């Protein structure tokens, strides 16, 4: 058996940081970093997923001993970051922004050196979460590597699944309770993922304020507490399945964001997730 297997291991660390360039004025920092600009630290409980790939050792049945991965992550990542101020105690950030994008690049550098990871595996991807509503992913298998940033939003909306192309009996058979004439609702979770090169000054793919404003204007504020079938013109005559809603959201956003739209994920429930990619 020669097919490789990928394994992901998770680790956490708590760090403080600030978005502030001392050489710039307060207004210049605000222009760069928005309302996150401050000369004082704030902190996060970061969650890091490290993906490696290798062949299964027939003697152990494993790609690699997880304890060895844990040892590497503790020594190369956790010990360096946990309980630290990134701006002040990690030399890499003395002249760089402590953005999530810059941080994931530095983590990749820390793990990519000679004799860091066990020789039987190679690093393929990283996912670094600053908070549940914001994370970056770095796909190291792509050449060149691909960095994406994902922001999560919520809106509550009602709808009714009913197709004008089939009979009422067929609608009831197909959609069941979701064909209820009075409709039903969901607390939707929307993930918007963009890709691009981080700005050299801010270290960010885009200004989060701009992303939030655009998504709120075009989707969240427009759909929140609305009946999708009745209140939203773009769904007139359409079946408001989450597939259709996800496609519509992607089309609405793709030409209005200050970075390339990479993916939209719409969580209708904890069990139903729909994805549209560029």
PDB file of C-alpha atoms in Angstrom:
ATOM      1  CA  UNK A   1       0.000   0.000   0.000  1.00  0.00           C
ATOM      2  CA  UNK A   2       1.724   3.198  -1.159  1.00  0.00           C
ATOM      3  CA  UNK A   3      -1.056   5.799  -1.019  1.00  0.00           C
ATOM      4  CA  UNK A   4      -0.326   8.655   1.370  1.00  0.00           C
ATOM      5  CA  UNK A   5      -2.610   9.789   4.197  1.00  0.00           C
ATOM      6  CA  UNK A   6      -3.066  13.264   5.644  1.00  0.00           C
ATOM      7  CA  UNK A   7      -3.343  13.847   9.356  1.00  0.00           C
ATOM      8  CA  UNK A   8      -4.360  17.027  11.193  1.00  0.00           C
ATOM      9  CA  UNK A   9      -3.304  17.847  14.736  1.00  0.00           C
ATOM     10  CA  UNK A  10      -4.712  20.763  16.753  1.00  0.00           C
ATOM     11  CA  UNK A  11      -2.924  22.910  19.299  1.00  0.00           C
ATOM     12  CA  UNK A  12      -3.843  26.120  21.115  1.00  0.00           C
ATOM     13  CA  UNK A  13      -1.988  29.103  22.513  1.00  0.00           C
ATOM     14  CA  UNK A  14      -2.938  32.437  24.065  1.00  0.00           C
ATOM     15  CA  UNK A  15      -1.132  35.578  22.931  1.00  0.00           C
ATOM     16  CA  UNK A  16      -1.508  39.321  23.112  1.00  0.00           C
ATOM     17  CA  UNK A  17      -0.830  41.729  20.272  1.00  0.00           C
ATOM     18  CA  UNK A  18      -1.672  45.175  18.952  1.00  0.00           C
ATOM     19  CA  UNK A  19      -2.228  46.844  15.614  1.00  0.00           C
ATOM     20  CA  UNK A  20      -0.080  49.940  15.955  1.00  0.00           C
ATOM     21  CA  UNK A  21       2.947  51.373  14.158  1.00  0.00           C
ATOM     22  CA  UNK A  22       4.730  53.744  16.603  1.00  0.00           C
ATOM     23  CA  UNK A  23       6.271  55.849  13.825  1.00  0.00           C
ATOM     24  CA  UNK A  24       2.820  56.777  12.511  1.00  0.00           C
ATOM     25  CA  UNK A  25       0.266  59.210  13.903  1.00  0.00           C
ATOM     26  CA  UNK A  26      -2.910  58.031  15.589  1.00  0.00           C
ATOM     27  CA  UNK A  27      -4.934  58.955  12.502  1.00  0.00           C
ATOM     28  CA  UNK A  28      -2.534  57.126  10.187  1.00  0.00           C
ATOM     29  CA  UNK A  29      -2.849  54.000  12.341  1.00  0.00           C
ATOM     30  CA  UNK A  30      -6.626  54.309  12.291  1.00  0.00           C
ATOM     31  CA  UNK A  31      -6.547  54.655   8.507  1.00  0.00           C
ATOM     32  CA  UNK A  32      -4.492  51.453   8.249  1.00  0.00           C
ATOM     33  CA  UNK A  33      -6.082  49.241  10.887  1.00  0.00           C
ATOM     34  CA  UNK A  34      -9.557  50.671  11.419  1.00  0.00           C
ATOM     35  CA  UNK A  35     -11.119  50.394  14.849  1.00  0.00           C
ATOM     36  CA  UNK A  36      -8.589  47.677  15.790  1.00  0.00           C
ATOM     37  CA  UNK A  37      -5.817  50.308  15.917  1.00  0.00           C
ATOM     38  CA  UNK A  38      -4.572  50.790  19.478  1.00  0.00           C
ATOM     39  CA  UNK A  39      -1.213  51.302  21.219  1.00  0.00           C
ATOM     40  CA  UNK A  40      -2.390  48.782  23.819  1.00  0.00           C
ATOM     41  CA  UNK A  41      -2.524  45.006  23.526  1.00  0.00           C
ATOM     42  CA  UNK A  42      -5.562  42.803  23.212  1.00  0.00           C
ATOM     43  CA  UNK A  43      -5.458  39.021  23.247  1.00  0.00           C
ATOM     44  CA  UNK A  44      -6.800  35.850  21.653  1.00  0.00           C
ATOM     45  CA  UNK A  45      -7.026  32.159  22.349  1.00  0.00           C
ATOM     46  CA  UNK A  46      -5.616  31.005  19.022  1.00  0.00           C
ATOM     47  CA  UNK A  47      -6.422  27.567  17.604  1.00  0.00           C
ATOM     48  CA  UNK A  48      -3.930  26.083  15.146  1.00  0.00           C
ATOM     49  CA  UNK A  49      -4.596  23.048  12.939  1.00  0.00           C
ATOM     50  CA  UNK A  50      -1.480  21.513  11.406  1.00  0.00           C
ATOM     51  CA  UNK A  51      -1.889  19.086   8.521  1.00  0.00           C
ATOM     52  CA  UNK A  52       0.888  16.698   7.504  1.00  0.00           C
ATOM     53  CA  UNK A  53       1.054  13.962   4.894  1.00  0.00           C
ATOM     54  CA  UNK A  54       2.982  10.723   4.672  1.00  0.00           C
ATOM     55  CA  UNK A  55       2.875   7.023   3.965  1.00  0.00           C
ATOM     56  CA  UNK A  56       1.433   4.620   6.515  1.00  0.00           C
ATOM     57  CA  UNK A  57       4.110   2.634   8.321  1.00  0.00           C
ATOM     58  CA  UNK A  58       3.021  -1.007   8.106  1.00  0.00           C
ATOM     59  CA  UNK A  59       4.692  -1.741  11.469  1.00  0.00           C
ATOM     60  CA  UNK A  60       2.666   0.846  13.400  1.00  0.00           C
ATOM     61  CA  UNK A  61      -0.344   1.461  11.150  1.00  0.00           C
ATOM     62  CA  UNK A  62       0.332   5.204  11.500  1.00  0.00           C
ATOM     63  CA  UNK A  63       1.635   7.985   9.295  1.00  0.00           C
ATOM     64  CA  UNK A  64       3.581   9.339  12.250  1.00  0.00           C
ATOM     65  CA  UNK A  65       3.536   9.040  16.014  1.00  0.00           C
ATOM     66  CA  UNK A  66       1.240  11.839  17.175  1.00  0.00           C
ATOM     67  CA  UNK A  67       3.398  12.311  20.272  1.00  0.00           C
ATOM     68  CA  UNK A  68       6.266  13.394  18.023  1.00  0.00           C
ATOM     69  CA  UNK A  69       4.027  15.968  16.311  1.00  0.00           C
ATOM     70  CA  UNK A  70       2.918  17.216  19.730  1.00  0.00           C
ATOM     71  CA  UNK A  71       6.540  17.583  20.828  1.00  0.00           C
ATOM     72  CA  UNK A  72       7.301  19.681  17.736  1.00  0.00           C
ATOM     73  CA  UNK A  73       4.243  21.893  18.180  1.00  0.00           C
ATOM     74  CA  UNK A  74       4.999  22.475  21.842  1.00  0.00           C
ATOM     75  CA  UNK A  75       8.630  23.399  21.234  1.00  0.00           C
ATOM     76  CA  UNK A  76       8.330  25.325  17.954  1.00  0.00           C
ATOM     77  CA  UNK A  77       4.949  27.017  18.412  1.00  0.00           C
ATOM     78  CA  UNK A  78       3.388  26.928  21.876  1.00  0.00           C
ATOM     79  CA  UNK A  79       6.564  27.707  23.807  1.00  0.00           C
ATOM     80  CA  UNK A  80       7.287  30.614  21.484  1.00  0.00           C
ATOM     81  CA  UNK A  81       3.809  32.188  21.534  1.00  0.00           C
ATOM     82  CA  UNK A  82       1.820  31.125  24.592  1.00  0.00           C
ATOM     83  CA  UNK A  83       1.421  33.839  27.207  1.00  0.00           C
ATOM     84  CA  UNK A  84       3.535  36.243  25.124  1.00  0.00           C
ATOM     85  CA  UNK A  85       3.070  39.653  23.559  1.00  0.00           C
ATOM     86  CA  UNK A  86       3.737  38.995  19.880  1.00  0.00           C
ATOM     87  CA  UNK A  87       4.846  42.564  19.125  1.00  0.00           C
ATOM     88  CA  UNK A  88       7.309  42.696  21.996  1.00  0.00           C
ATOM     89  CA  UNK A  89       8.512  39.139  22.584  1.00  0.00           C
ATOM     90  CA  UNK A  90       8.661  37.551  19.129  1.00  0.00           C
ATOM     91  CA  UNK A  91      11.442  39.161  17.097  1.00  0.00           C
ATOM     92  CA  UNK A  92       9.773  38.346  13.750  1.00  0.00           C
ATOM     93  CA  UNK A  93       7.059  40.893  14.614  1.00  0.00           C
ATOM     94  CA  UNK A  94       9.331  43.723  15.738  1.00  0.00           C
ATOM     95  CA  UNK A  95       8.988  45.223  12.249  1.00  0.00           C
ATOM     96  CA  UNK A  96       5.858  43.452  10.983  1.00  0.00           C
ATOM     97  CA  UNK A  97       2.150  43.650  11.675  1.00  0.00           C
ATOM     98  CA  UNK A  98       0.838  40.908  13.946  1.00  0.00           C
ATOM     99  CA  UNK A  99      -2.009  40.138  11.559  1.00  0.00           C
ATOM    100  CA  UNK A 100      -3.457  36.661  11.368  1.00  0.00           C
ATOM    101  CA  UNK A 101      -2.077  36.390   7.838  1.00  0.00           C
ATOM    102  CA  UNK A 102       1.491  37.250   8.925  1.00  0.00           C
ATOM    103  CA  UNK A 103       1.208  34.932  11.898  1.00  0.00           C
ATOM    104  CA  UNK A 104       0.244  31.889   9.822  1.00  0.00           C
ATOM    105  CA  UNK A 105       3.154  32.566   7.431  1.00  0.00           C
ATOM    106  CA  UNK A 106       5.556  32.689  10.364  1.00  0.00           C
ATOM    107  CA  UNK A 107       4.124  29.471  11.805  1.00  0.00           C
ATOM    108  CA  UNK A 108       4.713  27.803   8.435  1.00  0.00           C
ATOM    109  CA  UNK A 109       8.302  29.058   8.451  1.00  0.00           C
ATOM    110  CA  UNK A 110       8.811  27.707  11.976  1.00  0.00           C
ATOM    111  CA  UNK A 111       7.617  24.243  10.939  1.00  0.00           C
ATOM    112  CA  UNK A 112       9.277  24.120   7.525  1.00  0.00           C
ATOM    113  CA  UNK A 113      12.884  24.182   8.651  1.00  0.00           C
ATOM    114  CA  UNK A 114      15.252  21.222   8.408  1.00  0.00           C
ATOM    115  CA  UNK A 115      14.688  18.524  11.017  1.00  0.00           C
ATOM    116  CA  UNK A 116      11.663  20.269  12.590  1.00  0.00           C
ATOM    117  CA  UNK A 117       8.910  17.843  11.632  1.00  0.00           C
ATOM    118  CA  UNK A 118       9.569  14.091  11.588  1.00  0.00           C
ATOM    119  CA  UNK A 119      11.205  13.121   8.297  1.00  0.00           C
ATOM    120  CA  UNK A 120       8.412  10.711   7.331  1.00  0.00           C
ATOM    121  CA  UNK A 121       5.862  13.515   6.882  1.00  0.00           C
ATOM    122  CA  UNK A 122       5.629  16.831   5.085  1.00  0.00           C
ATOM    123  CA  UNK A 123       3.631  19.923   5.994  1.00  0.00           C
ATOM    124  CA  UNK A 124       0.667  20.412   3.647  1.00  0.00           C
ATOM    125  CA  UNK A 125      -1.705  22.944   5.233  1.00  0.00           C
ATOM    126  CA  UNK A 126      -2.355  25.214   8.207  1.00  0.00           C
ATOM    127  CA  UNK A 127      -5.531  26.688   9.634  1.00  0.00           C
ATOM    128  CA  UNK A 128      -5.196  29.412  12.275  1.00  0.00           C
ATOM    129  CA  UNK A 129      -8.245  30.687  14.121  1.00  0.00           C
ATOM    130  CA  UNK A 130      -8.145  33.979  15.988  1.00  0.00           C
ATOM    131  CA  UNK A 131     -11.759  33.614  17.089  1.00  0.00           C
ATOM    132  CA  UNK A 132     -14.638  31.410  15.900  1.00  0.00           C
ATOM    133  CA  UNK A 133     -15.715  34.096  13.421  1.00  0.00           C
ATOM    134  CA  UNK A 134     -12.266  34.710  11.889  1.00  0.00           C
ATOM    135  CA  UNK A 135      -9.601  32.326  10.599  1.00  0.00           C
ATOM    136  CA  UNK A 136      -6.965  31.973   7.881  1.00  0.00           C
ATOM    137  CA  UNK A 137      -5.954  28.900   5.908  1.00  0.00           C
ATOM    138  CA  UNK A 138      -2.652  28.315   4.131  1.00  0.00           C
ATOM    139  CA  UNK A 139      -2.607  25.612   1.474  1.00  0.00           C
ATOM    140  CA  UNK A 140       1.051  24.674   1.080  1.00  0.00           C
ATOM    141  CA  UNK A 141       0.297  22.016  -1.528  1.00  0.00           C
ATOM    142  CA  UNK A 142      -0.579  24.693  -4.063  1.00  0.00           C
ATOM    143  CA  UNK A 143       2.282  26.206  -6.059  1.00  0.00           C
ATOM    144  CA  UNK A 144       2.437  29.012  -5.216  1.00  0.00           C
ATOM    145  CA  UNK A 145       0.792  28.474  -1.847  1.00  0.00           C
ATOM    146  CA  UNK A 146      -2.743  29.804  -1.399  1.00  0.00           C
ATOM    147  CA  UNK A 147      -3.778  31.935   1.562  1.00  0.00           C
ATOM    148  CA  UNK A 148      -7.429  32.539   2.368  1.00  0.00           C
ATOM    149  CA  UNK A 149      -9.204  34.466   5.104  1.00  0.00           C
ATOM    150  CA  UNK A 150     -12.681  33.524   6.326  1.00  0.00           C
ATOM    151  CA  UNK A 151     -15.152  35.680   8.230  1.00  0.00           C
ATOM    152  CA  UNK A 152     -18.406  34.282   9.675  1.00  0.00           C
ATOM    153  CA  UNK A 153     -21.745  36.100   9.867  1.00  0.00           C
ATOM    154  CA  UNK A 154     -25.260  35.278  11.082  1.00  0.00           C
ATOM    155  CA  UNK A 155     -28.741  36.081   9.893  1.00  0.00           C
ATOM    156  CA  UNK A 156     -32.167  34.705  10.734  1.00  0.00           C
ATOM    157  CA  UNK A 157     -34.659  34.257   7.913  1.00  0.00           C
ATOM    158  CA  UNK A 158     -37.761  32.280   7.023  1.00  0.00           C
ATOM    159  CA  UNK A 159     -38.667  30.573   3.778  1.00  0.00           C
ATOM    160  CA  UNK A 160     -40.901  27.959   2.214  1.00  0.00           C
ATOM    161  CA  UNK A 161     -39.689  25.255  -0.151  1.00  0.00           C
ATOM    162  CA  UNK A 162     -42.190  25.055  -2.965  1.00  0.00           C
ATOM    163  CA  UNK A 163     -41.554  24.435  -6.663  1.00  0.00           C
ATOM    164  CA  UNK A 164     -43.911  25.843  -9.307  1.00  0.00           C
ATOM    165  CA  UNK A 165     -42.668  23.134 -11.691  1.00  0.00           C
ATOM    166  CA  UNK A 166     -44.325  20.218  -9.909  1.00  0.00           C
ATOM    167  CA  UNK A 167     -47.729  19.463  -8.384  1.00  0.00           C
ATOM    168  CA  UNK A 168     -48.700  20.236  -4.789  1.00  0.00           C
ATOM    169  CA  UNK A 169     -48.674  16.528  -4.004  1.00  0.00           C
ATOM    170  CA  UNK A 170     -45.168  16.241  -5.456  1.00  0.00           C
ATOM    171  CA  UNK A 171     -44.028  19.298  -3.464  1.00  0.00           C
ATOM    172  CA  UNK A 172     -45.278  17.746  -0.267  1.00  0.00           C
ATOM    173  CA  UNK A 173     -43.607  14.455  -1.103  1.00  0.00           C
ATOM    174  CA  UNK A 174     -40.305  16.146  -1.981  1.00  0.00           C
ATOM    175  CA  UNK A 175     -40.046  18.830   0.716  1.00  0.00           C
ATOM    176  CA  UNK A 176     -42.154  17.382   3.538  1.00  0.00           C
ATOM    177  CA  UNK A 177     -42.463  19.767   6.512  1.00  0.00           C
ATOM    178  CA  UNK A 178     -40.394  22.356   4.638  1.00  0.00           C
ATOM    179  CA  UNK A 179     -43.373  22.818   2.287  1.00  0.00           C
ATOM    180  CA  UNK A 180     -45.492  24.131   5.176  1.00  0.00           C
ATOM    181  CA  UNK A 181     -47.652  26.951   3.736  1.00  0.00           C
ATOM    182  CA  UNK A 182     -46.747  29.272   6.609  1.00  0.00           C
ATOM    183  CA  UNK A 183     -43.042  28.684   6.115  1.00  0.00           C
ATOM    184  CA  UNK A 184     -40.308  27.936   8.637  1.00  0.00           C
ATOM    185  CA  UNK A 185     -37.033  29.597   9.635  1.00  0.00           C
ATOM    186  CA  UNK A 186     -33.315  29.117  10.260  1.00  0.00           C
ATOM    187  CA  UNK A 187     -30.485  30.845  12.057  1.00  0.00           C
ATOM    188  CA  UNK A 188     -28.133  30.804   9.091  1.00  0.00           C
ATOM    189  CA  UNK A 189     -24.358  30.953   9.489  1.00  0.00           C
ATOM    190  CA  UNK A 190     -22.537  32.436   6.513  1.00  0.00           C
ATOM    191  CA  UNK A 191     -18.811  31.980   5.925  1.00  0.00           C
ATOM    192  CA  UNK A 192     -17.275  34.360   3.402  1.00  0.00           C
ATOM    193  CA  UNK A 193     -13.761  33.392   2.275  1.00  0.00           C
ATOM    194  CA  UNK A 194     -11.449  35.657   0.297  1.00  0.00           C
ATOM    195  CA  UNK A 195      -7.981  35.068  -1.121  1.00  0.00           C
ATOM    196  CA  UNK A 196      -5.091  37.321  -2.016  1.00  0.00           C
ATOM    197  CA  UNK A 197      -1.692  38.649  -1.062  1.00  0.00           C
ATOM    198  CA  UNK A 198      -1.430  40.452   2.290  1.00  0.00           C
ATOM    199  CA  UNK A 199      -0.679  44.167   2.142  1.00  0.00           C
ATOM    200  CA  UNK A 200       2.991  44.725   3.134  1.00  0.00           C
ATOM    201  CA  UNK A 201       2.079  47.446   5.639  1.00  0.00           C
ATOM    202  CA  UNK A 202      -0.997  46.006   7.341  1.00  0.00           C
ATOM    203  CA  UNK A 203      -0.188  42.331   6.795  1.00  0.00           C
ATOM    204  CA  UNK A 204      -3.855  41.836   5.870  1.00  0.00           C
ATOM    205  CA  UNK A 205      -5.504  40.530   2.703  1.00  0.00           C
ATOM    206  CA  UNK A 206      -8.133  43.237   3.118  1.00  0.00           C
ATOM    207  CA  UNK A 207      -9.530  45.642   5.674  1.00  0.00           C
ATOM    208  CA  UNK A 208     -12.032  43.689   7.778  1.00  0.00           C
ATOM    209  CA  UNK A 209     -14.160  46.802   8.199  1.00  0.00           C
ATOM    210  CA  UNK A 210     -14.616  46.937   4.418  1.00  0.00           C
ATOM    211  CA  UNK A 211     -15.491  43.230   4.263  1.00  0.00           C
ATOM    212  CA  UNK A 212     -17.970  43.481   7.132  1.00  0.00           C
ATOM    213  CA  UNK A 213     -19.630  46.541   5.656  1.00  0.00           C
ATOM    214  CA  UNK A 214     -20.043  44.967   2.221  1.00  0.00           C
ATOM    215  CA  UNK A 215     -21.376  41.634   3.491  1.00  0.00           C
ATOM    216  CA  UNK A 216     -23.750  43.410   5.870  1.00  0.00           C
ATOM    217  CA  UNK A 217     -25.076  45.751   3.190  1.00  0.00           C
ATOM    218  CA  UNK A 218     -25.506  43.137   0.455  1.00  0.00           C
ATOM    219  CA  UNK A 219     -26.530  40.074   2.459  1.00  0.00           C
ATOM    220  CA  UNK A 220     -26.865  40.105   6.239  1.00  0.00           C
ATOM    221  CA  UNK A 221     -28.904  43.289   6.766  1.00  0.00           C
ATOM    222  CA  UNK A 222     -30.858  42.557   3.589  1.00  0.00           C
ATOM    223  CA  UNK A 223     -31.901  39.014   4.588  1.00  0.00           C
ATOM    224  CA  UNK A 224     -32.020  39.192   8.383  1.00  0.00           C
ATOM    225  CA  UNK A 225     -35.516  38.673   9.832  1.00  0.00           C
ATOM    226  CA  UNK A 226     -37.024  38.523   6.360  1.00  0.00           C
ATOM    227  CA  UNK A 227     -39.132  36.003   4.492  1.00  0.00           C
ATOM    228  CA  UNK A 228     -36.883  35.056   1.598  1.00  0.00           C
ATOM    229  CA  UNK A 229     -39.799  34.080  -0.658  1.00  0.00           C
ATOM    230  CA  UNK A 230     -41.825  37.223  -0.020  1.00  0.00           C
ATOM    231  CA  UNK A 231     -39.465  40.053   0.957  1.00  0.00           C
ATOM    232  CA  UNK A 232     -36.397  39.527  -1.217  1.00  0.00           C
ATOM    233  CA  UNK A 233     -36.827  40.396  -4.945  1.00  0.00           C
ATOM    234  CA  UNK A 234     -33.954  38.221  -6.183  1.00  0.00           C
ATOM    235  CA  UNK A 235     -35.766  35.090  -4.987  1.00  0.00           C
ATOM    236  CA  UNK A 236     -39.043  35.858  -6.727  1.00  0.00           C
ATOM    237  CA  UNK A 237     -40.113  32.779  -8.660  1.00  0.00           C
ATOM    238  CA  UNK A 238     -37.201  30.745  -7.303  1.00  0.00           C
ATOM    239  CA  UNK A 239     -37.114  27.801  -4.907  1.00  0.00           C
ATOM    240  CA  UNK A 240     -35.392  29.122  -1.802  1.00  0.00           C
ATOM    241  CA  UNK A 241     -33.310  26.038  -1.075  1.00  0.00           C
ATOM    242  CA  UNK A 242     -29.983  26.756   0.587  1.00  0.00           C
ATOM    243  CA  UNK A 243     -28.305  25.759  -2.677  1.00  0.00           C
ATOM    244  CA  UNK A 244     -30.109  28.619  -4.438  1.00  0.00           C
ATOM    245  CA  UNK A 245     -29.511  31.038  -1.548  1.00  0.00           C
ATOM    246  CA  UNK A 246     -25.782  30.211  -1.446  1.00  0.00           C
ATOM    247  CA  UNK A 247     -25.468  30.727  -5.215  1.00  0.00           C
ATOM    248  CA  UNK A 248     -27.260  34.069  -4.979  1.00  0.00           C
ATOM    249  CA  UNK A 249     -25.018  35.241  -2.124  1.00  0.00           C
ATOM    250  CA  UNK A 250     -21.915  34.296  -4.099  1.00  0.00           C
ATOM    251  CA  UNK A 251     -23.126  36.234  -7.142  1.00  0.00           C
ATOM    252  CA  UNK A 252     -24.033  39.269  -5.044  1.00  0.00           C
ATOM    253  CA  UNK A 253     -20.623  39.417  -3.376  1.00  0.00           C
ATOM    254  CA  UNK A 254     -18.157  38.359  -6.060  1.00  0.00           C
ATOM    255  CA  UNK A 255     -17.760  41.720  -7.796  1.00  0.00           C
ATOM    256  CA  UNK A 256     -18.122  43.947  -4.731  1.00  0.00           C
ATOM    257  CA  UNK A 257     -15.412  42.758  -2.342  1.00  0.00           C
ATOM    258  CA  UNK A 258     -11.983  44.416  -1.989  1.00  0.00           C
ATOM    259  CA  UNK A 259     -10.348  40.987  -2.506  1.00  0.00           C
ATOM    260  CA  UNK A 260     -11.058  37.912  -4.613  1.00  0.00           C
ATOM    261  CA  UNK A 261     -14.062  35.928  -3.411  1.00  0.00           C
ATOM    262  CA  UNK A 262     -12.816  32.371  -2.969  1.00  0.00           C
ATOM    263  CA  UNK A 263     -15.738  30.576  -1.331  1.00  0.00           C
ATOM    264  CA  UNK A 264     -19.117  30.976   0.328  1.00  0.00           C
ATOM    265  CA  UNK A 265     -20.377  28.442   2.857  1.00  0.00           C
ATOM    266  CA  UNK A 266     -23.936  28.607   4.113  1.00  0.00           C
ATOM    267  CA  UNK A 267     -24.832  26.638   7.234  1.00  0.00           C
ATOM    268  CA  UNK A 268     -28.582  26.121   7.239  1.00  0.00           C
ATOM    269  CA  UNK A 269     -28.412  23.836  10.285  1.00  0.00           C
ATOM    270  CA  UNK A 270     -25.599  22.050  12.100  1.00  0.00           C
ATOM    271  CA  UNK A 271     -26.164  19.130   9.698  1.00  0.00           C
ATOM    272  CA  UNK A 272     -26.704  20.981   6.407  1.00  0.00           C
ATOM    273  CA  UNK A 273     -23.863  23.019   4.900  1.00  0.00           C
ATOM    274  CA  UNK A 274     -23.751  24.319   1.309  1.00  0.00           C
ATOM    275  CA  UNK A 275     -20.631  25.607  -0.452  1.00  0.00           C
ATOM    276  CA  UNK A 276     -20.018  27.628  -3.620  1.00  0.00           C
ATOM    277  CA  UNK A 277     -16.416  28.129  -4.752  1.00  0.00           C
ATOM    278  CA  UNK A 278     -14.829  30.381  -7.350  1.00  0.00           C
TER     279      UNK A 278
END
